[in-house]
GROMACS .gro file of C-alpha atoms in nm:
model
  317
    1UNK     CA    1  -3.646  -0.599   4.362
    2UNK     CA    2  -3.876  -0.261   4.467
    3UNK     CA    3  -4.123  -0.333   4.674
    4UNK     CA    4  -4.445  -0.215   4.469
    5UNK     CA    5  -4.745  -0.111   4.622
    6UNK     CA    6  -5.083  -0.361   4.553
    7UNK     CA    7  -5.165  -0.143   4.276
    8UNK     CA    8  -4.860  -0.041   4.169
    9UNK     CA    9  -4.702  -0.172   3.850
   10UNK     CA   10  -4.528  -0.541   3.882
   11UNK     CA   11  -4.243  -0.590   3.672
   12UNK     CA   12  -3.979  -0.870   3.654
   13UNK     CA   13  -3.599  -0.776   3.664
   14UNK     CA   14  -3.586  -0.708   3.309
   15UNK     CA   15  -3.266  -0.501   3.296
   16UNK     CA   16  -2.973  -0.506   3.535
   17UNK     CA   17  -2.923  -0.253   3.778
   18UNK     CA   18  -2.582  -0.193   3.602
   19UNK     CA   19  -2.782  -0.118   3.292
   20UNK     CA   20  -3.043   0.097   3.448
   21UNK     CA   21  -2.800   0.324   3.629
   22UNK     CA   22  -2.561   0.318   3.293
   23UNK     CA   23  -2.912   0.480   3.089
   24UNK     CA   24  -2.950   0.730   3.364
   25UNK     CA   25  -2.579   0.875   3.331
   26UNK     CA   26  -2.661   0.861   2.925
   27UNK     CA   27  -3.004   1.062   2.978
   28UNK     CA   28  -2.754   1.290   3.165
   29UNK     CA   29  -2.514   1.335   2.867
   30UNK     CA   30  -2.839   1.375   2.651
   31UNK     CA   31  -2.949   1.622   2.812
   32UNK     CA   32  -2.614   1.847   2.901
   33UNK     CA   33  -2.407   1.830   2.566
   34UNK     CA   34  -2.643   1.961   2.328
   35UNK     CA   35  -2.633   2.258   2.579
   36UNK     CA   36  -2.287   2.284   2.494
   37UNK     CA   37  -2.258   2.163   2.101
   38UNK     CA   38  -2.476   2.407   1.897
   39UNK     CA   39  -2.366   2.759   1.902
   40UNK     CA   40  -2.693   2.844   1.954
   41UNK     CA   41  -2.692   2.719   2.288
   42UNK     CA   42  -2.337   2.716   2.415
   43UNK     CA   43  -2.269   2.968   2.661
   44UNK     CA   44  -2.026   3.256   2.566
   45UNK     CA   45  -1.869   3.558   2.658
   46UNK     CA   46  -2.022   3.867   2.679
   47UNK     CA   47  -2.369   3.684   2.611
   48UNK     CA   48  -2.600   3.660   2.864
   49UNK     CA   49  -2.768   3.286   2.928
   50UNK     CA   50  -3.111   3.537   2.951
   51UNK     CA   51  -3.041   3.628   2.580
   52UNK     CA   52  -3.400   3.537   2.418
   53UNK     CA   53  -3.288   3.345   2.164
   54UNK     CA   54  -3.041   3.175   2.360
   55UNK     CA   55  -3.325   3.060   2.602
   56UNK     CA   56  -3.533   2.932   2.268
   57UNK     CA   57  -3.273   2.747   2.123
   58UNK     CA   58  -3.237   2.592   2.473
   59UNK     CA   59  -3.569   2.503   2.541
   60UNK     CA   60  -3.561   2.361   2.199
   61UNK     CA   61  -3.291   2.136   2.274
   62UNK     CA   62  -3.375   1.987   2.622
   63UNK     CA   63  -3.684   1.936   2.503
   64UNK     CA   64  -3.607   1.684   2.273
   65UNK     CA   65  -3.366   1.474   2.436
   66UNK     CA   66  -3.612   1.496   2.703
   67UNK     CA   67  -3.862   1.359   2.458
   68UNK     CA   68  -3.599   1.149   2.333
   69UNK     CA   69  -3.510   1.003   2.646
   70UNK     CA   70  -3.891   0.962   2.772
   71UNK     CA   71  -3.969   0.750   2.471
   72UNK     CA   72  -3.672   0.498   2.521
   73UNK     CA   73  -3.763   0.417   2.898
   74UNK     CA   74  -4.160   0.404   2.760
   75UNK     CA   75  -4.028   0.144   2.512
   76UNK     CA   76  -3.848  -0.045   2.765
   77UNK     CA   77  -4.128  -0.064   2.971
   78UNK     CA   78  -4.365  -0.164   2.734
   79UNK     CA   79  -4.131  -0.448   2.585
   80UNK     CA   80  -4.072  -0.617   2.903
   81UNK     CA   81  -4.167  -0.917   2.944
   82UNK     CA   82  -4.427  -0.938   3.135
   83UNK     CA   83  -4.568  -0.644   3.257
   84UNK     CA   84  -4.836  -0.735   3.499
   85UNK     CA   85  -5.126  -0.564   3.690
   86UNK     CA   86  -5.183  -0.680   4.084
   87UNK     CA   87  -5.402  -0.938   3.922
   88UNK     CA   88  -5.140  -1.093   3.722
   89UNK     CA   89  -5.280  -0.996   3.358
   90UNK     CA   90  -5.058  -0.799   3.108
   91UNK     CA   91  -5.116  -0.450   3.127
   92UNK     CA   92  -4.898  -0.278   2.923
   93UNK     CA   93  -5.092   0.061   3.040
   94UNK     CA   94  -4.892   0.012   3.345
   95UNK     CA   95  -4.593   0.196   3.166
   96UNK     CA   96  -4.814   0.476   3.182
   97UNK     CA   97  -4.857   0.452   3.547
   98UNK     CA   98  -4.499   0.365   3.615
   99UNK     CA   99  -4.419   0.693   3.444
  100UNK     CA  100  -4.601   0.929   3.648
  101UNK     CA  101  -4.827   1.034   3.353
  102UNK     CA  102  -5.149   0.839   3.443
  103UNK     CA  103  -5.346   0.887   3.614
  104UNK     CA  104  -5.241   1.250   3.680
  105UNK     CA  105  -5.297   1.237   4.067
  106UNK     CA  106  -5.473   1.602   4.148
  107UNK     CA  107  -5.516   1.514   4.510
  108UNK     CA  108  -5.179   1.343   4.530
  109UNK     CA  109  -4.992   1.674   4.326
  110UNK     CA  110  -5.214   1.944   4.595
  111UNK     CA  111  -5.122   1.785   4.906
  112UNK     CA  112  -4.752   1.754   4.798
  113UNK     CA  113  -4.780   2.145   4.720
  114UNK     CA  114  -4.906   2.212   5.032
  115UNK     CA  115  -4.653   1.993   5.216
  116UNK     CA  116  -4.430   2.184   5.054
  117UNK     CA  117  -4.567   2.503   5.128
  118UNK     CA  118  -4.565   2.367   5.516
  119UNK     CA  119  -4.189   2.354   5.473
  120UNK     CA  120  -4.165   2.747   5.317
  121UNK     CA  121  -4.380   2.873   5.537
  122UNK     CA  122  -4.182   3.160   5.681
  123UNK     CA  123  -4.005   3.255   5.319
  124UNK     CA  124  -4.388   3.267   5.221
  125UNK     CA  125  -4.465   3.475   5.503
  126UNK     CA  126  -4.187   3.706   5.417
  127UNK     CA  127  -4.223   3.721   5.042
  128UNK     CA  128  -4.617   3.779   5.084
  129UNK     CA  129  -4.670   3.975   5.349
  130UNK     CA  130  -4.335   4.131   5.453
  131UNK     CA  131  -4.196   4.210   5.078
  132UNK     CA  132  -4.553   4.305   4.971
  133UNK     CA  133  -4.579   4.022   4.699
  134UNK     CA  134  -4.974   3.998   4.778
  135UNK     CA  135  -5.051   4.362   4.602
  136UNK     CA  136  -4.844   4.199   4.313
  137UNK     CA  137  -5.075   3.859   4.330
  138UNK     CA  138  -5.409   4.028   4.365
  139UNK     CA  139  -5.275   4.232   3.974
  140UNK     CA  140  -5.206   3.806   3.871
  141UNK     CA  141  -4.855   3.966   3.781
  142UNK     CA  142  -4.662   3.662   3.872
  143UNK     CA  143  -4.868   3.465   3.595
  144UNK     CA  144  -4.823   3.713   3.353
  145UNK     CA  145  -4.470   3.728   3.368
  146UNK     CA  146  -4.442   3.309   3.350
  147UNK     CA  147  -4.601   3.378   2.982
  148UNK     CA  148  -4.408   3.708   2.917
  149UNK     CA  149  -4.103   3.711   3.067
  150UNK     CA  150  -3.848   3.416   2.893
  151UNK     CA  151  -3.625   3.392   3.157
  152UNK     CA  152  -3.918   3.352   3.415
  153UNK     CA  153  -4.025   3.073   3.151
  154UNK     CA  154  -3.744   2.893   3.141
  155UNK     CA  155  -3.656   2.881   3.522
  156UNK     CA  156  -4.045   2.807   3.588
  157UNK     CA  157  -4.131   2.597   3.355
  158UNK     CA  158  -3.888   2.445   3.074
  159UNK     CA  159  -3.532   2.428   3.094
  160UNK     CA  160  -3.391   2.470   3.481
  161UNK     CA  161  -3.647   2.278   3.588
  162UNK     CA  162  -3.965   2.129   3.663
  163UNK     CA  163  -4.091   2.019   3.316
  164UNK     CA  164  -3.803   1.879   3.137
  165UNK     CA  165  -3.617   1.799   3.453
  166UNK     CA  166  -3.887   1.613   3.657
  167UNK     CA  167  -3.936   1.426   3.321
  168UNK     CA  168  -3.619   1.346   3.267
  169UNK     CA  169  -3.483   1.221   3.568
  170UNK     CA  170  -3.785   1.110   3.806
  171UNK     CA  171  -4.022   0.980   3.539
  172UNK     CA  172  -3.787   0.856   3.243
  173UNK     CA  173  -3.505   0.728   3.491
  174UNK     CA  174  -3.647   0.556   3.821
  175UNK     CA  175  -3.868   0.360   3.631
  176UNK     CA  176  -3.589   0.186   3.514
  177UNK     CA  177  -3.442   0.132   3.866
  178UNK     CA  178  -3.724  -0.007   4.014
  179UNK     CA  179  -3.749  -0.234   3.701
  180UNK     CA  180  -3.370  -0.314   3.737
  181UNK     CA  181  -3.434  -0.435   4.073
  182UNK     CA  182  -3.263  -0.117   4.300
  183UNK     CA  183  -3.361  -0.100   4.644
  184UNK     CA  184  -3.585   0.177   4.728
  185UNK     CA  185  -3.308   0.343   4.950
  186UNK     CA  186  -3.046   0.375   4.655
  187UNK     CA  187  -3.336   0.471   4.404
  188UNK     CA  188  -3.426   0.772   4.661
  189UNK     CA  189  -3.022   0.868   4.764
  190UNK     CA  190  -2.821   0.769   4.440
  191UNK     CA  191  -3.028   0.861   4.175
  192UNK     CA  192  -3.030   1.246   4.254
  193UNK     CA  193  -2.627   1.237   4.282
  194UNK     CA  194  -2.697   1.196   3.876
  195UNK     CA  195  -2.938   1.523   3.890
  196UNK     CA  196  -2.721   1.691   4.038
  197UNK     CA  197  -2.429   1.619   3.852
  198UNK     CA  198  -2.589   1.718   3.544
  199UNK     CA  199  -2.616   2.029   3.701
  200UNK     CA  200  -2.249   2.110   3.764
  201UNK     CA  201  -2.197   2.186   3.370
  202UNK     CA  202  -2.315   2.553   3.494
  203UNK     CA  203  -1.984   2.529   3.695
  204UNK     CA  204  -1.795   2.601   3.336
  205UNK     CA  205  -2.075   2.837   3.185
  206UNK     CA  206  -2.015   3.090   3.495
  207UNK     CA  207  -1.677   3.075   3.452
  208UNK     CA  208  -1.729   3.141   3.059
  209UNK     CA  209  -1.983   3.406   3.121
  210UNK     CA  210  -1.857   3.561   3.490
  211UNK     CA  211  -1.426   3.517   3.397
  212UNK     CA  212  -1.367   3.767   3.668
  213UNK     CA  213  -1.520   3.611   3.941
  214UNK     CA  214  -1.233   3.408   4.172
  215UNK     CA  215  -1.218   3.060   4.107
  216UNK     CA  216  -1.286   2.992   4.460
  217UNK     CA  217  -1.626   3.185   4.463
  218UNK     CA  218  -1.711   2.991   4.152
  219UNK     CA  219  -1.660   2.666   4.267
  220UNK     CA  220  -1.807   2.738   4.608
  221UNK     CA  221  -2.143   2.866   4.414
  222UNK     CA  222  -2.139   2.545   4.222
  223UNK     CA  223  -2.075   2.312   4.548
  224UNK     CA  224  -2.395   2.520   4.697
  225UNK     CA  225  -2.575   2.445   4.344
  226UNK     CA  226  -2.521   2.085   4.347
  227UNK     CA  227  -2.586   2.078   4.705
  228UNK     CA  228  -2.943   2.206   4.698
  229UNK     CA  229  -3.001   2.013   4.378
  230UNK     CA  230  -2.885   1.690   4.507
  231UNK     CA  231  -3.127   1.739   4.868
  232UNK     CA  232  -3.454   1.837   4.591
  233UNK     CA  233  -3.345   1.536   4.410
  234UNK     CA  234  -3.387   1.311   4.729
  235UNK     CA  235  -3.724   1.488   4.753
  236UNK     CA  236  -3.873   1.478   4.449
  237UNK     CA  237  -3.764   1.158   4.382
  238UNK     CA  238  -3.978   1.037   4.746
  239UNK     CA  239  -4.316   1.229   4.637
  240UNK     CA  240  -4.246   1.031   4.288
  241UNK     CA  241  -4.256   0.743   4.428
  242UNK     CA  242  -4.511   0.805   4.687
  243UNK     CA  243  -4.762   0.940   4.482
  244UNK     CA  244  -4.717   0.826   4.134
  245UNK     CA  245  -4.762   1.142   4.028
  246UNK     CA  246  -4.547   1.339   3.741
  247UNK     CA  247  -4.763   1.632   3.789
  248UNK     CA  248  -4.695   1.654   4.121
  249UNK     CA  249  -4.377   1.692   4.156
  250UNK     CA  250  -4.330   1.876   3.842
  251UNK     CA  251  -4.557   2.179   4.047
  252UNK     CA  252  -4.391   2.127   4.362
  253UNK     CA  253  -4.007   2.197   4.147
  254UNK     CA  254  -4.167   2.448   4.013
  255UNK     CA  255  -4.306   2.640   4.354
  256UNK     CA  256  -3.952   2.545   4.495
  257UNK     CA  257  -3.780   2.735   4.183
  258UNK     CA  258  -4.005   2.988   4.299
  259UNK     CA  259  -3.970   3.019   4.664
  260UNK     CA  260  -3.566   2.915   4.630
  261UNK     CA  261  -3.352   2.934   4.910
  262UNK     CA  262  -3.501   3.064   5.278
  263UNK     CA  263  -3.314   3.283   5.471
  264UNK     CA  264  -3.167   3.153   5.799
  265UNK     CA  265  -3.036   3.523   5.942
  266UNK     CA  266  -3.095   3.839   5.987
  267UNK     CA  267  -3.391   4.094   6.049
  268UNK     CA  268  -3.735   4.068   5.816
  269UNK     CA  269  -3.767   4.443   5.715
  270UNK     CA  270  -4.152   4.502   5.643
  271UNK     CA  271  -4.134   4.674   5.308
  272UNK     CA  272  -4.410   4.972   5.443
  273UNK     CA  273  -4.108   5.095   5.660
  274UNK     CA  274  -3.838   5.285   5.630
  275UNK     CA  275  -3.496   5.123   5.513
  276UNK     CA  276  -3.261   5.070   5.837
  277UNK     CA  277  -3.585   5.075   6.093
  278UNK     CA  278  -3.447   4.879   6.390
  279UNK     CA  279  -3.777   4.929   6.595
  280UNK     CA  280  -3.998   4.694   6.788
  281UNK     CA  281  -4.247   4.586   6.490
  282UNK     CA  282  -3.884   4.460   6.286
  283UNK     CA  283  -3.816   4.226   6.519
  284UNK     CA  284  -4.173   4.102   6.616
  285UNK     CA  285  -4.193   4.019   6.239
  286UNK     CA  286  -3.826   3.865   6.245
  287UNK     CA  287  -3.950   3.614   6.544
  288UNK     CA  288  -4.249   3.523   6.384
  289UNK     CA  289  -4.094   3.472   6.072
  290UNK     CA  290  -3.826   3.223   6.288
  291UNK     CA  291  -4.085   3.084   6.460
  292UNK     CA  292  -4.277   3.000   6.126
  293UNK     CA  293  -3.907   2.867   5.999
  294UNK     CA  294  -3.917   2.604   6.271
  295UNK     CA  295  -4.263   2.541   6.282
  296UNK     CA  296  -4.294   2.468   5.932
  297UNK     CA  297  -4.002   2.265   5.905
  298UNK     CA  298  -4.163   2.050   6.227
  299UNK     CA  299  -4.525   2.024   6.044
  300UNK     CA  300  -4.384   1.951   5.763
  301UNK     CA  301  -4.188   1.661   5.877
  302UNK     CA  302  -4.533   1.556   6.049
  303UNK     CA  303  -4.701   1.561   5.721
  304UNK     CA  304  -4.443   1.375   5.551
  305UNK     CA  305  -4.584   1.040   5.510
  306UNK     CA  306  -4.972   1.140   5.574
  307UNK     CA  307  -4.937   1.409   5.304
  308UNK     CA  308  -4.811   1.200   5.031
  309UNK     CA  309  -4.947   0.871   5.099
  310UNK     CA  310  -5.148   0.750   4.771
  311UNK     CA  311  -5.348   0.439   4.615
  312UNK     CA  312  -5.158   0.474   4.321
  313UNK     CA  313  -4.769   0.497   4.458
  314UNK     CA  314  -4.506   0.350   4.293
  315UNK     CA  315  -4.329   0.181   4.590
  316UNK     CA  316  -4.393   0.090   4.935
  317UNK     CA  317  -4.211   0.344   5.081
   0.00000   0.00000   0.00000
């Protein structure tokens, strides 16, 4: 069984691990194949997956088996027998806890943002200072467009990610392992394979959508997809546990999603000269921007532990 922290949630193995991995590759299929059963939702030819109503009807539908799938594992939690507190009294509350939802960890959810932000540092020197981004900021533009903008919505906050997602598969799903009995080490390396599996259904929508790209370039785009999905997944699922917190890795998806993939080549081009300067001030801002690449990835691999350590974690990791 998990190791749980003193004030973490103490559960008997009240499900197999068998069981608990077989309801995490269900959740999957609950999630993916209403994307692909309603014509509302199903990706098509000629239609674009940023088609409005396309997004709503999606949002629609992951939010329920979301929902759906949230309230099985809270039921499975609640109805085992016991559930016990450090001091050995039933506490069914403790589902709660074991969920991510309570309490909502605000110091746990801004140092994993910022441990994050240790890790982007150089993409968020680039996109703020060398791309200009800071002019758009100081007009709150980027908020306005999470509320205006559907397709910002739904990659922000609903559908690709960090609401139904982190819900889904970190707080509905690891629960279960940890009350199955899985070692910490599979909960934090296995359990994303799933997440990112359930992500290689966009393998057939680009094809449906994209028919004459090369089947090569598709599947290499998917292998990169489910690549970078899988490494989040081992992330996320580590803060989860770490800091008990839903919010907080729901925000730090979300500012990944954001930030998405640094850039490991080239010059940085400062956006207040002209295109194709090859002067002195491009590459002064291309080796700071390297040096803030390596720097941040070394802080935040010092931070790691220090940065996400919480009263309140799910597991002695």
């Amino acid at each position: 069984m998990a190791n749980p922290t003193p004030d973490a949630p103490v559960v008997k193995d009240a499900i197999t691990q068998t069981h608990a991995f077989g309801c995490l590759l269900a959740y999957c299929v609950v999630y993916v194949l209403p994307l692909h059963l309603s014509p509302a939702t199903r990706a098509t030819p000629g239609r674009s997956r940023d088609d409005p109503g396309a997004i709503r009807a999606r949002i629609k539908a992951v939010s329920l088996s979301t929902a759906v799938c949230s309230i099985i594992t809270l039921a499975v939690l609640t109805l085992s027998s016991p559930i016990l507190d450090a001091e050995g009294r039933s506490d069914h509350a403790s589902a709660w806890h074991a969920m991510g939802y309570w309490p909502l960890g605000l110091r746990e959810t801004a140092r994993s943002v910022f441990l994050t932000a240790l890790l982007f540092a150089a993409p968020l020197y680039e996109r703020l200072l060398i791309d200009g981004a800071w002019e758009d900021w100081l007009r709150l533009e980027p908020l306005i467009s999470v509320w205006n903008d559907m397709p910002t919505w739904r990659n922000l906050v609903v559908w690709q990610g960090p609401i139904t997602e982190e819900c889904l598969f970190r707080s509905a799903a690891v629960p279960l392992l940890l009350l199955a009995g899985n070692g910490l080490s599979s909960t934090v390396f296995l359990s994303p394979l799933v997440f990112g599996v359930a992500h290689v259904h966009h393998f057939y929508e680009f094809r449906v959508t994209h028919p004459g790209v090369p089947l090569v370039a598709a599947i290499a785009r998917s292998v990169l997809q489910f690549s970078y999905t899988y490494l989040f997944g081992i992330y996320a699922t580590f803060i989860f546990l770490r800091t008990g917190s839903l919010l907080a890795v729901i925000l730090v998806h979300s500012f990944c999603n954001v930030m998405g993939l640094p850039r490991v080549w080239g010059l940085i081009e400062p956006y207040w000269l002209p295109e194709g300067t090859n002067n002195g001030t491009v590459k002064a801002h291309t080796g700071v921007y390297y040096l803030l690449l390596f720097g941040g990835m070394f802080s935040w691999w010092q931070g790691l532990y220090a940065l996400t350590s919480s009263s309140v974690a799910l597991a002695d990791l």
